[in-house]
């Protein structure tokens, strides 16, 4: 299972995708990351990938580390 997170999403709540073991990827379309709640993607499949727009790695990494 893959999800696309549109630009209109401004926040992903804590545990939103917690233990969704069939979730293998999330694609973010916005150049500005949403706010991530605690453990938003905790314990997902070991092959889980996040896709982000080109040139946004640093800002997404920072947003995800706040988790």
Short mmCIF file of C-alpha atoms in Angstrom, two decimals:
data_model
loop_
_atom_site.label_atom_id
_atom_site.label_comp_id
_atom_site.label_asym_id
_atom_site.label_seq_id
_atom_site.Cartn_x
_atom_site.Cartn_y
_atom_site.Cartn_z
CA UNK A 1 0.00 0.00 0.00
CA UNK A 2 1.20 3.47 -0.88
CA UNK A 3 -0.23 6.85 0.04
CA UNK A 4 0.10 10.26 -1.55
CA UNK A 5 0.03 13.15 0.90
CA UNK A 6 -1.28 16.24 -0.95
CA UNK A 7 -0.17 19.83 -0.41
CA UNK A 8 -3.37 20.54 1.50
CA UNK A 9 -2.27 18.32 4.42
CA UNK A 10 -0.64 20.56 7.04
CA UNK A 11 -0.37 18.05 9.91
CA UNK A 12 -0.04 14.30 10.34
CA UNK A 13 -1.10 13.35 13.84
CA UNK A 14 0.83 11.20 16.25
CA UNK A 15 0.57 7.51 15.41
CA UNK A 16 -1.38 8.24 12.21
CA UNK A 17 0.32 5.38 10.37
CA UNK A 18 1.58 3.51 13.45
CA UNK A 19 2.12 -0.18 12.75
CA UNK A 20 0.65 -0.02 9.25
CA UNK A 21 2.83 -2.93 8.20
CA UNK A 22 1.39 -3.07 4.68
CA UNK A 23 2.26 0.57 4.03
CA UNK A 24 5.40 0.55 1.89
CA UNK A 25 5.62 4.19 0.80
CA UNK A 26 4.39 7.72 1.33
CA UNK A 27 4.76 10.40 -1.30
CA UNK A 28 4.62 14.05 -0.25
CA UNK A 29 3.71 16.58 -2.95
CA UNK A 30 4.38 19.78 -1.02
CA UNK A 31 7.76 21.50 -0.88
CA UNK A 32 6.87 22.45 2.70
CA UNK A 33 6.54 19.42 4.97
CA UNK A 34 3.51 19.01 7.20
CA UNK A 35 3.94 18.99 10.96
CA UNK A 36 4.47 15.44 12.15
CA UNK A 37 3.00 14.21 15.41
CA UNK A 38 4.89 11.78 17.60
CA UNK A 39 5.51 8.38 15.96
CA UNK A 40 3.53 9.25 12.83
CA UNK A 41 5.26 6.49 10.86
CA UNK A 42 6.51 4.35 13.75
CA UNK A 43 7.02 0.61 13.16
CA UNK A 44 6.19 0.59 9.45
CA UNK A 45 7.49 -2.10 7.13
CA UNK A 46 11.27 -2.37 6.94
CA UNK A 47 11.03 -1.59 3.23
CA UNK A 48 9.13 1.66 3.89
CA UNK A 49 10.14 4.63 1.70
CA UNK A 50 9.28 8.31 1.74
CA UNK A 51 9.27 10.27 -1.52
CA UNK A 52 9.60 14.04 -1.41
CA UNK A 53 9.96 16.82 -4.00
CA UNK A 54 13.44 17.46 -5.37
CA UNK A 55 15.47 19.86 -3.23
CA UNK A 56 13.48 19.36 -0.01
CA UNK A 57 15.48 16.62 1.72
CA UNK A 58 16.97 18.90 4.40
CA UNK A 59 13.66 20.48 5.44
CA UNK A 60 11.80 17.13 5.49
CA UNK A 61 14.59 15.49 7.46
CA UNK A 62 14.40 18.28 10.03
CA UNK A 63 10.59 18.01 10.25
CA UNK A 64 10.72 14.23 10.72
CA UNK A 65 13.43 14.43 13.40
CA UNK A 66 11.13 16.52 15.59
CA UNK A 67 9.09 13.33 16.00
#
